[in-house]
CSV table of C-alpha atoms and ligand atoms in Angstrom, one decimal:
chain,number,residue,atom,x,y,z
A,1,MET,CA,-0.1,0.0,0.4
A,2,ASN,CA,2.0,3.1,-1.4
A,3,GLY,CA,2.2,6.3,0.8
A,4,ALA,CA,1.1,3.8,3.8
A,5,SER,CA,1.8,4.6,7.8
A,6,ASP,CA,3.4,1.1,7.7
A,7,PHE,CA,3.3,0.3,11.6
A,8,ARG,CA,3.0,-3.7,10.9
A,9,SER,CA,6.7,-4.7,12.1
A,10,ASP,CA,10.1,-2.7,12.1
A,11,THR,CA,11.0,-5.4,9.3
A,12,VAL,CA,9.4,-3.2,6.8
A,13,THR,CA,11.9,-0.9,6.7
A,14,ARG,CA,13.8,-0.4,2.8
A,15,PRO,CA,17.0,0.0,2.3
A,16,THR,CA,18.4,4.2,2.7
A,17,ALA,CA,20.2,5.5,-0.1
A,18,ALA,CA,23.3,5.7,2.0
A,19,MET,CA,22.7,1.7,2.4
A,20,ARG,CA,22.1,0.6,-1.0
A,21,ALA,CA,25.5,2.8,-2.0
A,22,ALA,CA,27.4,0.7,0.3
A,23,MET,CA,25.8,-2.7,-0.4
A,24,ALA,CA,26.8,-2.0,-4.3
A,25,ALA,CA,29.9,-0.9,-3.6
A,26,ALA,CA,30.9,-3.9,-1.3
A,27,GLU,CA,33.6,-6.3,-2.1
A,28,VAL,CA,31.9,-9.9,-2.5
A,29,GLY,CA,33.4,-13.4,-2.7
A,30,ASP,CA,32.6,-17.3,-2.1
A,31,ASP,CA,31.2,-17.5,1.7
A,32,VAL,CA,31.2,-21.4,0.9
A,33,LEU,CA,34.7,-21.4,-1.1
A,34,ASP,CA,36.7,-19.0,0.2
A,35,GLY,CA,35.1,-17.2,2.6
A,36,ASP,CA,33.6,-13.6,1.6
A,37,PRO,CA,35.6,-10.1,2.8
A,38,THR,CA,32.3,-8.5,3.5
A,39,VAL,CA,30.6,-11.1,5.4
A,40,LYS,CA,34.0,-11.7,7.3
A,41,GLU,CA,33.9,-8.3,8.5
A,42,LEU,CA,30.5,-8.3,9.5
A,43,GLU,CA,31.1,-11.4,11.3
A,44,ALA,CA,33.7,-9.8,12.8
A,45,ARG,CA,32.2,-6.4,14.0
A,46,ALA,CA,29.2,-8.1,15.1
A,47,ALA,CA,31.4,-10.2,17.6
A,48,GLU,CA,32.7,-6.8,18.9
A,49,PHE,CA,29.7,-5.8,19.6
A,50,LEU,CA,28.4,-8.7,21.2
A,51,GLY,CA,31.5,-9.4,23.5
A,52,LYS,CA,31.9,-13.1,21.7
A,53,ASP,CA,34.6,-15.0,19.9
A,54,GLY,CA,32.7,-14.8,16.5
A,55,ALA,CA,29.8,-14.6,14.8
A,56,LEU,CA,28.3,-16.4,11.7
A,57,PHE,CA,26.1,-14.5,9.4
A,58,VAL,CA,22.2,-16.5,8.8
A,59,PRO,CA,19.7,-15.3,6.5
A,60,SER,CA,17.3,-14.4,9.1
A,61,GLY,CA,16.4,-13.9,13.2
A,62,THR,CA,14.7,-17.8,13.1
A,63,MET,CA,17.4,-19.5,11.6
A,64,ALA,CA,19.8,-17.7,14.3
A,65,ASN,CA,17.5,-19.2,16.8
A,66,GLN,CA,17.2,-22.5,15.3
A,67,VAL,CA,21.3,-22.6,14.7
A,68,ALA,CA,22.0,-22.1,17.9
A,69,LEU,CA,19.2,-24.9,19.4
A,70,GLY,CA,20.6,-27.4,16.7
A,71,ALA,CA,24.1,-26.7,18.1
A,72,TRP,CA,23.2,-27.3,21.9
A,73,THR,CA,20.8,-29.7,21.9
A,74,ARG,CA,20.0,-33.5,20.7
A,75,SER,CA,17.2,-35.3,19.6
A,76,GLY,CA,14.7,-35.9,22.9
A,77,ASP,CA,16.1,-32.9,24.9
A,78,GLU,CA,14.3,-30.2,26.8
A,79,ILE,CA,14.5,-26.6,26.4
A,80,LEU,CA,13.6,-23.9,29.0
A,81,VAL,CA,11.6,-21.1,27.4
A,82,GLU,CA,9.4,-18.2,28.6
A,83,ARG,CA,5.7,-18.8,27.1
A,84,GLU,CA,5.6,-16.1,25.0
A,85,ALA,CA,9.1,-15.9,23.4
A,86,HIS,CA,9.9,-16.3,19.8
A,87,VAL,CA,11.5,-19.3,19.7
A,88,VAL,CA,8.2,-21.3,21.0
A,89,ARG,CA,4.9,-18.8,19.5
A,90,TRP,CA,6.4,-17.6,16.1
A,91,GLU,CA,8.8,-20.1,14.6
A,92,ALA,CA,5.9,-23.0,13.1
A,93,GLY,CA,7.1,-25.7,15.9
A,94,ALA,CA,10.6,-25.5,14.3
A,95,ALA,CA,12.5,-26.8,17.5
A,96,GLY,CA,10.5,-29.9,17.5
A,97,PHE,CA,10.6,-30.1,13.6
A,98,LEU,CA,14.3,-29.7,13.0
A,99,HIS,CA,16.0,-31.0,16.0
A,100,GLY,CA,13.2,-33.1,17.9
A,101,VAL,CA,13.3,-31.2,21.1
A,102,GLN,CA,10.2,-30.5,23.0
A,103,SER,CA,9.9,-27.1,25.0
A,104,VAL,CA,8.9,-26.3,28.5
A,105,THR,CA,7.3,-23.3,29.0
A,106,LEU,CA,7.9,-20.5,31.9
A,107,SER,CA,5.6,-17.6,32.7
A,108,SER,CA,7.9,-14.3,32.9
A,109,VAL,CA,7.1,-10.8,34.6
A,110,ARG,CA,7.9,-8.4,30.9
A,111,GLY,CA,9.9,-11.7,29.7
A,112,ALA,CA,12.0,-11.8,33.2
A,113,MET,CA,11.2,-15.4,34.3
A,114,ASP,CA,12.3,-16.3,37.7
A,115,PRO,CA,15.3,-17.9,38.5
A,116,GLY,CA,13.7,-20.3,40.9
A,117,GLU,CA,11.4,-21.4,38.9
A,118,VAL,CA,14.1,-22.1,36.3
A,119,ARG,CA,16.1,-23.9,38.7
A,120,ALA,CA,13.3,-26.0,40.2
A,121,THR,CA,12.2,-26.8,36.5
A,122,ILE,CA,15.2,-28.0,35.1
A,123,ARG,CA,14.9,-31.9,35.0
A,124,PRO,CA,17.2,-34.8,37.5
A,125,ASP,CA,19.7,-36.8,35.8
A,126,PHE,CA,17.2,-39.4,35.9
A,127,ILE,CA,16.7,-42.3,33.6
A,128,HIS,CA,12.7,-41.1,32.8
A,129,CYS,CA,13.9,-38.0,32.3
A,130,PRO,CA,14.6,-36.0,29.4
A,131,ARG,CA,18.1,-34.0,29.8
A,132,THR,CA,17.1,-29.8,30.0
A,133,ALA,CA,19.8,-29.3,27.8
A,134,LEU,CA,19.2,-25.6,27.2
A,135,ILE,CA,17.5,-22.0,29.0
A,136,CYS,CA,16.8,-19.6,26.2
A,137,VAL,CA,15.7,-15.6,27.0
A,138,GLU,CA,14.7,-13.0,24.6
A,139,GLN,CA,16.1,-9.5,25.0
A,140,THR,CA,14.1,-7.3,24.2
A,141,HIS,CA,11.0,-9.1,25.2
A,142,MET,CA,8.6,-9.2,21.9
A,143,GLY,CA,5.6,-10.8,23.2
A,144,SER,CA,5.0,-8.1,26.4
A,145,GLY,CA,5.6,-4.9,24.0
A,146,GLY,CA,9.5,-4.8,23.6
A,147,SER,CA,10.4,-4.8,27.3
A,148,VAL,CA,13.9,-4.6,28.3
A,149,VAL,CA,14.5,-7.6,30.4
A,150,PRO,CA,16.6,-6.1,33.5
A,151,LEU,CA,20.5,-7.4,33.5
A,152,ALA,CA,20.2,-8.1,36.7
A,153,ASN,CA,17.6,-11.3,36.0
A,154,LEU,CA,19.5,-12.4,33.1
A,155,GLU,CA,22.7,-12.6,35.1
A,156,ALA,CA,20.7,-14.5,37.9
A,157,ILE,CA,19.2,-16.7,35.2
A,158,ALA,CA,22.9,-17.0,33.9
A,159,LYS,CA,23.6,-18.3,37.7
A,160,VAL,CA,21.3,-20.9,37.8
A,161,ALA,CA,22.2,-22.5,34.2
A,162,ARG,CA,26.2,-22.5,34.9
A,163,GLU,CA,25.9,-23.8,38.5
A,164,HIS,CA,23.6,-27.0,36.2
A,165,ALA,CA,25.9,-26.6,33.5
A,166,ILE,CA,23.4,-25.4,30.9
A,167,PRO,CA,24.1,-23.2,28.4
A,168,VAL,CA,21.6,-19.9,28.2
A,169,HIS,CA,20.8,-18.9,24.3
A,170,MET,CA,19.4,-15.2,23.8
A,171,ASP,CA,17.1,-14.4,21.4
A,172,GLY,CA,18.5,-10.7,21.0
A,173,ALA,CA,16.8,-10.0,17.4
A,174,ARG,CA,16.2,-6.6,19.4
A,175,LEU,CA,19.0,-6.8,21.2
A,176,ALA,CA,20.2,-3.1,20.3
A,177,ASN,CA,17.1,-1.8,21.2
A,178,ALA,CA,17.9,-2.7,24.5
A,179,ALA,CA,21.1,-1.6,24.9
A,180,VAL,CA,19.9,2.0,23.7
A,181,ALA,CA,17.1,2.0,25.9
A,182,SER,CA,19.0,1.2,28.8
A,183,ARG,CA,22.6,2.4,28.0
A,184,ILE,CA,23.8,-0.9,29.0
A,185,ALA,CA,26.2,-2.1,26.0
A,186,ALA,CA,24.8,-5.1,24.4
A,187,SER,CA,27.9,-7.2,25.3
A,188,ARG,CA,27.1,-6.8,28.7
A,189,TYR,CA,23.6,-8.6,27.8
A,190,ALA,CA,25.3,-10.9,25.5
A,191,ALA,CA,27.5,-12.2,28.7
A,192,CYS,CA,24.5,-13.6,30.6
A,193,ALA,CA,24.1,-15.9,27.3
A,194,ASP,CA,26.3,-18.9,25.3
A,195,SER,CA,24.8,-18.0,22.5
A,196,VAL,CA,23.1,-15.0,21.0
A,197,SER,CA,21.4,-13.7,17.9
A,198,LEU,CA,20.9,-10.5,16.6
A,199,CYS,CA,18.9,-9.1,13.9
A,200,PHE,CA,19.9,-6.5,11.2
A,201,SER,CA,16.7,-6.3,9.6
A,202,LYS,CA,14.3,-5.2,12.0
A,203,GLY,CA,15.0,-1.5,13.9
A,204,LEU,CA,18.6,-1.3,12.3
A,205,GLY,CA,16.9,-1.3,8.8
A,206,ALA,CA,18.9,-3.4,6.7
A,207,PRO,CA,16.9,-5.3,4.3
A,208,VAL,CA,18.2,-9.3,5.4
A,209,GLY,CA,20.0,-11.3,7.8
A,210,SER,CA,20.9,-11.8,11.2
A,211,VAL,CA,24.0,-13.2,12.9
A,212,ILE,CA,24.6,-15.7,15.7
A,213,ALA,CA,27.5,-15.4,18.0
A,214,GLY,CA,29.1,-17.0,20.6
A,215,SER,CA,32.5,-19.3,21.4
A,216,ALA,CA,35.0,-20.8,19.1
A,217,ASP,CA,33.4,-24.4,20.1
A,218,PHE,CA,29.9,-23.4,20.1
A,219,LEU,CA,30.5,-21.6,16.3
A,220,ALA,CA,32.2,-24.7,14.9
A,221,ARG,CA,28.6,-26.5,15.7
A,222,ALA,CA,27.0,-24.2,14.7
A,223,LYS,CA,28.2,-23.5,11.1
A,224,VAL,CA,27.1,-27.6,10.8
A,225,VAL,CA,23.9,-26.7,11.7
A,226,ARG,CA,23.4,-23.8,9.2
A,227,LYS,CA,25.0,-25.8,6.7
A,228,ARG,CA,22.3,-28.3,7.3
A,229,LEU,CA,19.8,-25.7,6.9
A,230,GLY,CA,21.1,-24.5,3.7
A,231,GLY,CA,21.6,-21.2,5.2
A,232,TRP,CA,25.4,-20.7,4.0
A,233,MET,CA,25.2,-18.2,1.4
A,234,ARG,CA,27.6,-17.4,-1.3
A,235,GLN,CA,28.4,-13.6,-2.8
A,236,SER,CA,26.4,-12.5,0.7
A,237,GLY,CA,28.6,-9.4,1.4
A,238,LEU,CA,26.2,-7.8,-0.8
A,239,ILE,CA,23.5,-7.8,1.9
A,240,ALA,CA,26.1,-8.5,4.7
A,241,ALA,CA,27.2,-4.7,3.6
A,242,GLY,CA,23.6,-3.4,4.4
A,243,ALA,CA,24.0,-5.1,7.8
A,244,LEU,CA,27.3,-3.7,8.5
A,245,HIS,CA,26.2,-0.4,7.4
A,246,ALA,CA,23.2,-0.9,9.8
A,247,LEU,CA,25.7,-1.6,12.8
A,248,GLU,CA,27.5,1.2,12.3
A,249,HIS,CA,24.7,3.8,11.3
A,250,HIS,CA,21.5,3.0,13.0
A,251,VAL,CA,22.2,1.7,16.2
A,252,GLU,CA,22.0,5.3,18.4
A,253,ARG,CA,19.5,6.3,16.2
A,254,LEU,CA,16.7,3.4,17.7
A,255,ALA,CA,16.2,6.1,20.5
A,256,ASP,CA,14.3,8.4,18.1
A,257,ASP,CA,12.1,4.8,17.2
A,258,HIS,CA,11.6,4.5,20.7
A,259,ALA,CA,10.5,8.3,21.9
A,260,LEU,CA,8.2,8.3,18.7
A,261,ALA,CA,6.8,4.7,19.9
A,262,LYS,CA,6.0,6.6,23.4
A,263,GLU,CA,4.3,9.3,21.7
A,264,LEU,CA,2.4,6.9,19.7
A,265,ALA,CA,0.9,5.6,22.8
A,266,ARG,CA,0.3,9.4,24.6
A,267,ALA,CA,-1.8,9.9,21.3
A,268,LEU,CA,-3.8,6.3,21.3
A,269,HIS,CA,-4.1,5.4,25.2
A,270,GLY,CA,-7.3,6.3,26.7
A,271,LEU,CA,-9.4,6.5,23.6
A,272,PRO,CA,-12.6,4.9,24.0
A,273,GLY,CA,-11.8,1.4,24.0
A,274,LEU,CA,-8.0,1.6,23.6
A,275,ALA,CA,-5.6,1.0,26.3
A,276,CYS,CA,-1.8,1.2,26.0
A,277,PRO,CA,0.0,3.2,29.1
A,278,PRO,CA,3.2,5.1,27.9
A,279,GLU,CA,4.8,4.0,30.6
A,280,ALA,CA,4.7,0.2,29.6
A,281,VAL,CA,6.6,1.5,26.2
A,282,GLU,CA,10.2,0.8,26.8
A,283,THR,CA,11.3,0.8,23.2
A,284,ASN,CA,9.9,0.6,19.6
A,285,LEU,CA,6.8,-1.9,20.1
A,286,VAL,CA,3.5,-0.6,21.2
A,287,LEU,CA,0.7,-3.4,22.6
A,288,VAL,CA,-2.4,-1.7,22.3
A,289,GLN,CA,-5.3,-3.6,24.3
A,290,VAL,CA,-8.7,-3.6,22.7
A,291,THR,CA,-11.7,-3.4,25.0
A,292,HIS,CA,-14.0,-2.0,22.4
A,293,ALA,CA,-17.5,-3.8,22.6
A,294,GLU,CA,-17.8,-4.2,18.9
A,295,LEU,CA,-14.5,-4.2,17.6
A,296,ASP,CA,-11.9,-6.7,18.1
A,297,GLY,CA,-8.5,-6.5,17.2
A,298,ALA,CA,-8.9,-7.4,13.3
A,299,ALA,CA,-11.6,-5.3,12.7
A,300,LEU,CA,-9.8,-2.6,14.0
A,301,ALA,CA,-7.1,-3.2,12.0
A,302,ALA,CA,-8.9,-3.4,8.6
A,303,LYS,CA,-10.6,0.2,9.6
A,304,PHE,CA,-7.0,1.6,10.1
A,305,LYS,CA,-6.0,0.5,7.0
A,306,GLU,CA,-8.7,2.4,5.5
A,307,HIS,CA,-7.3,5.1,6.6
A,308,GLY,CA,-3.7,4.4,5.4
A,309,VAL,CA,-2.5,3.1,8.7
A,310,LEU,CA,-1.2,-0.6,8.7
A,311,VAL,CA,-0.9,-2.4,12.2
A,312,SER,CA,-0.8,-5.9,13.6
A,313,ALA,CA,-3.1,-7.9,14.9
A,314,LEU,CA,-1.8,-9.8,17.3
A,315,SER,CA,-4.5,-11.4,18.5
A,316,PRO,CA,-8.6,-10.3,18.9
A,317,ARG,CA,-7.7,-8.2,21.8
A,318,VAL,CA,-4.1,-6.9,21.1
A,319,LEU,CA,-3.3,-4.3,18.6
A,320,ARG,CA,0.8,-4.0,17.7
A,321,PHE,CA,2.6,-0.7,16.5
A,322,VAL,CA,6.1,-0.6,15.6
A,323,THR,CA,8.1,2.4,14.9
A,324,HIS,CA,11.1,2.3,12.8
A,325,LEU,CA,13.2,4.2,10.2
A,326,ASP,CA,10.6,4.8,7.8
A,327,VAL,CA,8.0,6.0,10.4
A,328,GLY,CA,8.1,9.4,12.0
A,329,PRO,CA,6.0,12.0,13.9
A,330,LYS,CA,3.6,13.0,10.6
A,331,ASP,CA,2.8,8.8,10.5
A,332,VAL,CA,2.0,9.1,14.7
A,333,GLU,CA,-0.6,12.5,14.1
A,334,ARG,CA,-2.0,10.1,10.9
A,335,THR,CA,-2.9,7.5,13.6
A,336,ALA,CA,-4.2,9.5,16.2
A,337,ARG,CA,-6.6,11.3,13.5
A,338,ALA,CA,-7.1,7.7,12.0
A,339,ALA,CA,-8.0,6.8,15.6
A,340,ARG,CA,-9.9,9.0,16.5
A,341,SER,CA,-12.3,8.8,13.5
A,342,ILE,CA,-13.1,5.3,13.9
A,343,LEU,CA,-13.7,5.1,17.6
A,344,ALA,CA,-15.9,8.3,17.2
A,345,GLY,CA,-17.9,6.6,14.2
B,401,TLP,N1,9.1,-11.4,14.6
B,401,TLP,C1,8.4,-11.0,13.8
B,401,TLP,C2,7.4,-12.0,13.2
B,401,TLP,O1,8.0,-13.2,13.1
B,401,TLP,C3,6.2,-11.8,14.3
B,401,TLP,C4,8.0,-9.6,13.8
B,401,TLP,O2,7.2,-9.0,13.2
B,401,TLP,O3,8.3,-9.0,15.4
B,401,TLP,N2,12.9,-13.2,17.3
B,401,TLP,C5,12.2,-12.1,17.9
B,401,TLP,C6,11.9,-11.6,19.2
B,401,TLP,C7,11.4,-11.5,16.6
B,401,TLP,O4,10.6,-10.9,17.2
B,401,TLP,C8,11.3,-12.6,15.5
B,401,TLP,C9,10.8,-11.7,13.8
B,401,TLP,C10,12.5,-13.3,15.0
B,401,TLP,C11,13.3,-13.5,15.9
B,401,TLP,C12,12.8,-13.5,13.7
B,401,TLP,O5,13.3,-13.0,12.9
B,401,TLP,P1,13.0,-13.5,11.3
B,401,TLP,O6,11.5,-12.7,11.0
B,401,TLP,O7,14.2,-12.4,10.8
B,401,TLP,O8,13.0,-15.1,10.9
């Protein structure tokens, strides 16, 4: 929809002119045969950003998570994961389909699982039990509207995990948002995990690509899983250049997206049938509870579309607005006008 205010996801951004120029100028090679120089540079830069030995470039955040699961688990294992985490909610059952692992899900307060409950859920070493092979955390936590999981909580979970010699995987699709919002380095959050993913195709504004980072040992296994999943690419320097540009130029500006998300929440909160307390907005996601008597999430999203505003209905009672590089204050004003007109009618 041309000219729309597209709040469906931060994945919808189009590369900027400067990013396209960087991509066009990228030096490339066959990443499988000899290593692509731009991919190598991106992997080194991303590893440094995340404070890990190294990183592997993969096509998507889903593949980054699934490469990690494949590298840490074997068929019949169990993973502990937050109930709303992308790994269990939004990856089409990949953990079971690809790796034969079952997921035990734990509730959380805005993405922060209770370390005591994590400890209590770890299986004993007993012939009848599956092996608890991995604990998964997510930063920011998408399911609770981009909340920043407190560092102290992640450290407490990491401590439990280490005591039981269980690795931790962090879905860091939007870790850069957490770092910018909290002014805590991404590498400090990542230090709570043995593997961490980062997406360039979300708030960072690149067209494609994620990395999965960790120790040299982990990466050796991860490389095999990436190969098995068909995720090893060839002249991928072209897209890695977009990701490199994003890492160099689009991290600090995430603060603008966060401010805009708050502005959007302020504009919508309290309109009849909508609730999105601005104080709950920590990064670039705004979850709007739909309490309207006649309109559910899907009906409301359809009405917004008539006004040129695109938004996701996550469930009958929840709309999700996401701010990013390609929306600004005018789009928020348009959304507020649309909301007032829809709800007045
Ligand atoms: N999430 C998408 C949809 O899949 C829901 C979105 O629009 O937010 N981890 C987290 C926390 C994510 O939010 C996503 C994407 C992923 C992983 C997967 O990334 P991709 O889409 O690159 O596979």
